[in-house]
């Protein structure tokens, strides 16, 4: 095997660790299941599965080093008992089921939430890089570097881009570990004002960058099973986050059951406690107008709030949103695949690993975009939509 794809447990998104700390403190006994899904119907993973399996075996041998633990301990929202837990932590191969049937990759993760939460991002990075090794051989990195330079120039050449801020969110679907590092290094060097940091903890540590992130869909999804009433699940999740971080990491994700349903729960209490919102599906302009109107109805100046956009952005689309809304809020952008896997020789895999159950009960993500809903229990999906007054035809 060539050099392993994952060489550090920090080679993942910050929000996996921030959620993991919350799980340790509040729901250490929760049991969950995740499922892999590729939205590309025509991909054949048959020649990749053995290499993916070998990469998983290596991943499950990794431990955090003392230097890595010291780095985590310097983040003011990471607590000492979590560091002590992580000193003993290792991912367990027994929680993963991997197979391939007629070229279709089948991957599930099932076990304690606390011990499985770190699997998602490195597994996706492994699948992406292994597939690219086998199916994108001969990629012209010189052309990719030229495209990256064009993106950098787009920001540099704009006369009104001084307040534009974006971060790298590209770990899970990257072309390779080495390419992500090269991209992030160039962005940090050439755009020191506009490049705000990276969601990747390993790169943030080694390159001296700010780690970026708060929470993911799975956190909000889990509370559909953890709480006594489904209708209160979003408020319960937000309350748990506030309890853990006391005002830090205050960006809330809005699309687990859709923006309209989220805003009905995001009352004055939460609107004042949280620094802003993150958009990850749906029309970003429509989403922004709803967010601005919601803040104004509560007599909160939206110019004091950060709105983070992270749904399939390009540099062009991010700059367009920035110019449209920069005087009405504080826009920020998380750009992923467009930075870390924009190579013309192939199309990146459109893939996810999503939580499908918690404590034996189905959970779901509805989102604000057709085709992004994910649930393996149609009956539960319909019930969730009914409880939160969401039209399933708009998301399925």
mmCIF file of N, CA and C in Angstrom, residues 34-104:
data_model
loop_
_atom_site.group_PDB
_atom_site.id
_atom_site.type_symbol
_atom_site.label_atom_id
_atom_site.label_comp_id
_atom_site.label_asym_id
_atom_site.label_seq_id
_atom_site.Cartn_x
_atom_site.Cartn_y
_atom_site.Cartn_z
ATOM 1 N N UNK A 34 -24.802 4.930 11.329
ATOM 2 C CA UNK A 34 -24.579 5.786 10.161
ATOM 3 C C UNK A 34 -24.576 4.915 8.906
ATOM 4 N N UNK A 35 -24.900 5.536 7.784
ATOM 5 C CA UNK A 35 -24.892 4.807 6.510
ATOM 6 C C UNK A 35 -24.252 5.677 5.429
ATOM 7 N N UNK A 36 -23.405 5.042 4.605
ATOM 8 C CA UNK A 36 -22.777 5.711 3.456
ATOM 9 C C UNK A 36 -23.749 5.760 2.291
ATOM 10 N N UNK A 37 -23.736 6.880 1.580
ATOM 11 C CA UNK A 37 -24.519 6.975 0.344
ATOM 12 C C UNK A 37 -23.716 7.768 -0.689
ATOM 13 N N UNK A 38 -23.597 7.196 -1.874
ATOM 14 C CA UNK A 38 -23.049 7.926 -3.016
ATOM 15 C C UNK A 38 -24.206 8.366 -3.901
ATOM 16 N N UNK A 39 -24.254 9.649 -4.197
ATOM 17 C CA UNK A 39 -25.318 10.172 -5.053
ATOM 18 C C UNK A 39 -24.966 10.019 -6.528
ATOM 19 N N UNK A 40 -23.772 9.483 -6.830
ATOM 20 C CA UNK A 40 -23.389 9.164 -8.205
ATOM 21 C C UNK A 40 -23.770 7.714 -8.475
ATOM 22 N N UNK A 41 -24.754 7.500 -9.302
ATOM 23 C CA UNK A 41 -25.305 6.153 -9.488
ATOM 24 C C UNK A 41 -24.399 5.238 -10.311
ATOM 25 N N UNK A 42 -23.478 5.789 -11.082
ATOM 26 C CA UNK A 42 -22.743 4.987 -12.055
ATOM 27 C C UNK A 42 -21.316 4.655 -11.625
ATOM 28 N N UNK A 43 -20.951 4.857 -10.360
ATOM 29 C CA UNK A 43 -19.585 4.599 -9.935
ATOM 30 C C UNK A 43 -19.390 3.122 -9.591
ATOM 31 N N UNK A 44 -18.202 2.614 -9.902
ATOM 32 C CA UNK A 44 -17.859 1.227 -9.614
ATOM 33 C C UNK A 44 -16.692 1.212 -8.634
ATOM 34 N N UNK A 45 -16.964 0.771 -7.410
ATOM 35 C CA UNK A 45 -15.936 0.721 -6.370
ATOM 36 C C UNK A 45 -15.298 -0.657 -6.255
ATOM 37 N N UNK A 46 -15.608 -1.540 -7.198
ATOM 38 C CA UNK A 46 -15.145 -2.912 -7.090
ATOM 39 C C UNK A 46 -13.642 -3.049 -6.958
ATOM 40 N N UNK A 47 -12.878 -2.194 -7.653
ATOM 41 C CA UNK A 47 -11.421 -2.297 -7.592
ATOM 42 C C UNK A 47 -10.826 -1.470 -6.459
ATOM 43 N N UNK A 48 -11.687 -0.870 -5.633
ATOM 44 C CA UNK A 48 -11.223 0.000 -4.549
ATOM 45 C C UNK A 48 -11.422 -0.598 -3.166
ATOM 46 N N UNK A 49 -12.330 -1.557 -3.042
ATOM 47 C CA UNK A 49 -12.802 -1.946 -1.720
ATOM 48 C C UNK A 49 -11.696 -2.558 -0.860
ATOM 49 N N UNK A 50 -10.793 -3.333 -1.446
ATOM 50 C CA UNK A 50 -9.720 -3.927 -0.647
ATOM 51 C C UNK A 50 -8.779 -2.856 -0.112
ATOM 52 N N UNK A 51 -8.470 -1.865 -0.932
ATOM 53 C CA UNK A 51 -7.599 -0.782 -0.483
ATOM 54 C C UNK A 51 -8.301 0.072 0.573
ATOM 55 N N UNK A 52 -9.596 0.307 0.390
ATOM 56 C CA UNK A 52 -10.350 1.042 1.404
ATOM 57 C C UNK A 52 -10.324 0.294 2.728
ATOM 58 N N UNK A 53 -10.504 -1.025 2.677
ATOM 59 C CA UNK A 53 -10.473 -1.841 3.891
ATOM 60 C C UNK A 53 -9.117 -1.749 4.583
ATOM 61 N N UNK A 54 -8.034 -1.777 3.804
ATOM 62 C CA UNK A 54 -6.696 -1.672 4.384
ATOM 63 C C UNK A 54 -6.485 -0.302 5.031
ATOM 64 N N UNK A 55 -7.006 0.739 4.382
ATOM 65 C CA UNK A 55 -6.898 2.087 4.955
ATOM 66 C C UNK A 55 -7.671 2.188 6.278
ATOM 67 N N UNK A 56 -8.818 1.520 6.343
ATOM 68 C CA UNK A 56 -9.596 1.529 7.581
ATOM 69 C C UNK A 56 -8.830 0.836 8.701
ATOM 70 N N UNK A 57 -8.184 -0.272 8.371
ATOM 71 C CA UNK A 57 -7.383 -0.971 9.386
ATOM 72 C C UNK A 57 -6.307 -0.050 9.941
ATOM 73 N N UNK A 58 -5.655 0.703 9.063
ATOM 74 C CA UNK A 58 -4.621 1.638 9.526
ATOM 75 C C UNK A 58 -5.236 2.750 10.370
ATOM 76 N N UNK A 59 -6.362 3.289 9.931
ATOM 77 C CA UNK A 59 -7.043 4.347 10.683
ATOM 78 C C UNK A 59 -7.306 3.910 12.117
ATOM 79 N N UNK A 60 -7.692 2.665 12.288
ATOM 80 C CA UNK A 60 -8.066 2.164 13.612
ATOM 81 C C UNK A 60 -6.864 1.851 14.489
ATOM 82 N N UNK A 61 -5.658 2.043 13.978
ATOM 83 C CA UNK A 61 -4.449 1.903 14.797
ATOM 84 C C UNK A 61 -3.956 3.244 15.330
ATOM 85 N N UNK A 62 -4.526 4.338 14.853
ATOM 86 C CA UNK A 62 -4.005 5.659 15.204
ATOM 87 C C UNK A 62 -4.407 6.067 16.612
ATOM 88 N N UNK A 63 -3.498 6.775 17.271
ATOM 89 C CA UNK A 63 -3.761 7.410 18.559
ATOM 90 C C UNK A 63 -3.294 8.863 18.465
ATOM 91 N N UNK A 64 -3.890 9.711 19.254
ATOM 92 C CA UNK A 64 -3.441 11.098 19.308
ATOM 93 C C UNK A 64 -2.111 11.182 20.054
ATOM 94 N N UNK A 65 -1.186 11.945 19.515
ATOM 95 C CA UNK A 65 0.115 12.122 20.157
ATOM 96 C C UNK A 65 0.004 13.169 21.263
ATOM 97 N N UNK A 66 1.022 13.239 22.103
ATOM 98 C CA UNK A 66 1.023 14.244 23.166
ATOM 99 C C UNK A 66 1.045 15.653 22.591
ATOM 100 N N UNK A 67 1.740 15.868 21.485
ATOM 101 C CA UNK A 67 1.745 17.187 20.847
ATOM 102 C C UNK A 67 0.348 17.542 20.338
ATOM 103 N N UNK A 68 -0.345 16.566 19.760
ATOM 104 C CA UNK A 68 -1.698 16.813 19.265
ATOM 105 C C UNK A 68 -2.663 17.090 20.415
ATOM 106 N N UNK A 69 -2.525 16.351 21.492
ATOM 107 C CA UNK A 69 -3.374 16.583 22.663
ATOM 108 C C UNK A 69 -3.102 17.952 23.269
ATOM 109 N N UNK A 70 -1.836 18.344 23.299
ATOM 110 C CA UNK A 70 -1.499 19.670 23.820
ATOM 111 C C UNK A 70 -2.115 20.768 22.952
ATOM 112 N N UNK A 71 -2.101 20.552 21.649
ATOM 113 C CA UNK A 71 -2.730 21.520 20.738
ATOM 114 C C UNK A 71 -4.220 21.644 21.028
ATOM 115 N N UNK A 72 -4.921 20.516 21.136
ATOM 116 C CA UNK A 72 -6.346 20.547 21.459
ATOM 117 C C UNK A 72 -6.591 21.242 22.795
ATOM 118 N N UNK A 73 -5.719 20.989 23.759
ATOM 119 C CA UNK A 73 -5.881 21.582 25.077
ATOM 120 C C UNK A 73 -5.735 23.085 25.084
ATOM 121 N N UNK A 74 -5.082 23.625 24.067
ATOM 122 C CA UNK A 74 -4.929 25.093 23.985
ATOM 123 C C UNK A 74 -6.155 25.771 23.395
ATOM 124 N N UNK A 75 -7.076 25.009 22.826
ATOM 125 C CA UNK A 75 -8.326 25.589 22.333
ATOM 126 C C UNK A 75 -9.220 25.851 23.537
ATOM 127 N N UNK A 76 -9.685 27.082 23.703
ATOM 128 C CA UNK A 76 -10.304 27.460 24.977
ATOM 129 C C UNK A 76 -11.654 26.809 25.224
ATOM 130 N N UNK A 77 -12.216 26.118 24.233
ATOM 131 C CA UNK A 77 -13.496 25.449 24.411
ATOM 132 C C UNK A 77 -13.347 23.945 24.626
ATOM 133 N N UNK A 78 -12.120 23.432 24.582
ATOM 134 C CA UNK A 78 -11.868 22.017 24.827
ATOM 135 C C UNK A 78 -11.480 21.840 26.293
ATOM 136 N N UNK A 79 -12.153 20.904 26.966
ATOM 137 C CA UNK A 79 -12.007 20.769 28.414
ATOM 138 C C UNK A 79 -11.038 19.649 28.780
ATOM 139 N N UNK A 80 -10.461 19.781 29.962
ATOM 140 C CA UNK A 80 -9.368 18.886 30.353
ATOM 141 C C UNK A 80 -9.803 17.426 30.460
ATOM 142 N N UNK A 81 -11.021 17.164 30.931
ATOM 143 C CA UNK A 81 -11.452 15.774 31.031
ATOM 144 C C UNK A 81 -11.594 15.125 29.665
ATOM 145 N N UNK A 82 -11.963 15.910 28.654
ATOM 146 C CA UNK A 82 -12.041 15.400 27.284
ATOM 147 C C UNK A 82 -10.649 15.039 26.782
ATOM 148 N N UNK A 83 -9.659 15.852 27.105
ATOM 149 C CA UNK A 83 -8.281 15.537 26.723
ATOM 150 C C UNK A 83 -7.845 14.220 27.358
ATOM 151 N N UNK A 84 -8.176 14.014 28.617
ATOM 152 C CA UNK A 84 -7.815 12.756 29.276
ATOM 153 C C UNK A 84 -8.497 11.568 28.591
ATOM 154 N N UNK A 85 -9.753 11.743 28.197
ATOM 155 C CA UNK A 85 -10.460 10.684 27.468
ATOM 156 C C UNK A 85 -9.776 10.396 26.132
ATOM 157 N N UNK A 86 -9.423 11.451 25.409
ATOM 158 C CA UNK A 86 -8.810 11.283 24.088
ATOM 159 C C UNK A 86 -7.432 10.629 24.178
ATOM 160 N N UNK A 87 -6.753 10.811 25.290
ATOM 161 C CA UNK A 87 -5.437 10.190 25.449
ATOM 162 C C UNK A 87 -5.526 8.662 25.341
ATOM 163 N N UNK A 88 -6.670 8.121 25.694
ATOM 164 C CA UNK A 88 -6.884 6.669 25.647
ATOM 165 C C UNK A 88 -7.646 6.213 24.409
ATOM 166 N N UNK A 89 -8.098 7.159 23.591
ATOM 167 C CA UNK A 89 -9.068 6.836 22.543
ATOM 168 C C UNK A 89 -8.412 6.222 21.307
ATOM 169 N N UNK A 90 -9.124 5.240 20.740
ATOM 170 C CA UNK A 90 -8.765 4.693 19.432
ATOM 171 C C UNK A 90 -10.041 4.218 18.761
ATOM 172 N N UNK A 91 -10.164 4.430 17.459
ATOM 173 C CA UNK A 91 -11.324 3.960 16.711
ATOM 174 C C UNK A 91 -11.329 2.432 16.645
ATOM 175 N N UNK A 92 -12.512 1.856 16.693
ATOM 176 C CA UNK A 92 -12.660 0.400 16.785
ATOM 177 C C UNK A 92 -13.235 -0.149 15.483
ATOM 178 N N UNK A 93 -12.455 -0.997 14.806
ATOM 179 C CA UNK A 93 -12.847 -1.565 13.511
ATOM 180 C C UNK A 93 -14.129 -2.383 13.602
ATOM 181 N N UNK A 94 -14.454 -2.900 14.783
ATOM 182 C CA UNK A 94 -15.643 -3.748 14.921
ATOM 183 C C UNK A 94 -16.939 -2.988 14.651
ATOM 184 N N UNK A 95 -16.898 -1.674 14.722
ATOM 185 C CA UNK A 95 -18.112 -0.889 14.540
ATOM 186 C C UNK A 95 -18.425 -0.628 13.064
ATOM 187 N N UNK A 96 -17.559 -1.072 12.141
ATOM 188 C CA UNK A 96 -17.744 -0.805 10.709
ATOM 189 C C UNK A 96 -18.072 -2.090 9.971
ATOM 190 N N UNK A 97 -19.075 -2.004 9.088
ATOM 191 C CA UNK A 97 -19.372 -3.070 8.139
ATOM 192 C C UNK A 97 -19.111 -2.531 6.731
ATOM 193 N N UNK A 98 -18.237 -3.208 5.998
ATOM 194 C CA UNK A 98 -17.844 -2.755 4.655
ATOM 195 C C UNK A 98 -17.970 -3.897 3.674
ATOM 196 N N UNK A 99 -18.611 -3.635 2.538
ATOM 197 C CA UNK A 99 -18.694 -4.628 1.473
ATOM 198 C C UNK A 99 -18.932 -3.905 0.151
ATOM 199 N N UNK A 100 -18.915 -4.671 -0.934
ATOM 200 C CA UNK A 100 -19.162 -4.104 -2.258
ATOM 201 C C UNK A 100 -19.933 -5.126 -3.072
ATOM 202 N N UNK A 101 -21.069 -4.721 -3.616
ATOM 203 C CA UNK A 101 -21.909 -5.611 -4.412
ATOM 204 C C UNK A 101 -22.187 -4.980 -5.760
ATOM 205 N N UNK A 102 -21.746 -5.665 -6.818
ATOM 206 C CA UNK A 102 -21.925 -5.181 -8.187
ATOM 207 C C UNK A 102 -21.419 -3.753 -8.335
ATOM 208 N N UNK A 103 -20.270 -3.496 -7.722
ATOM 209 C CA UNK A 103 -19.628 -2.195 -7.837
ATOM 210 C C UNK A 103 -20.126 -1.143 -6.868
ATOM 211 N N UNK A 104 -21.212 -1.437 -6.146
ATOM 212 C CA UNK A 104 -21.771 -0.460 -5.218
ATOM 213 C C UNK A 104 -21.174 -0.657 -3.832
#
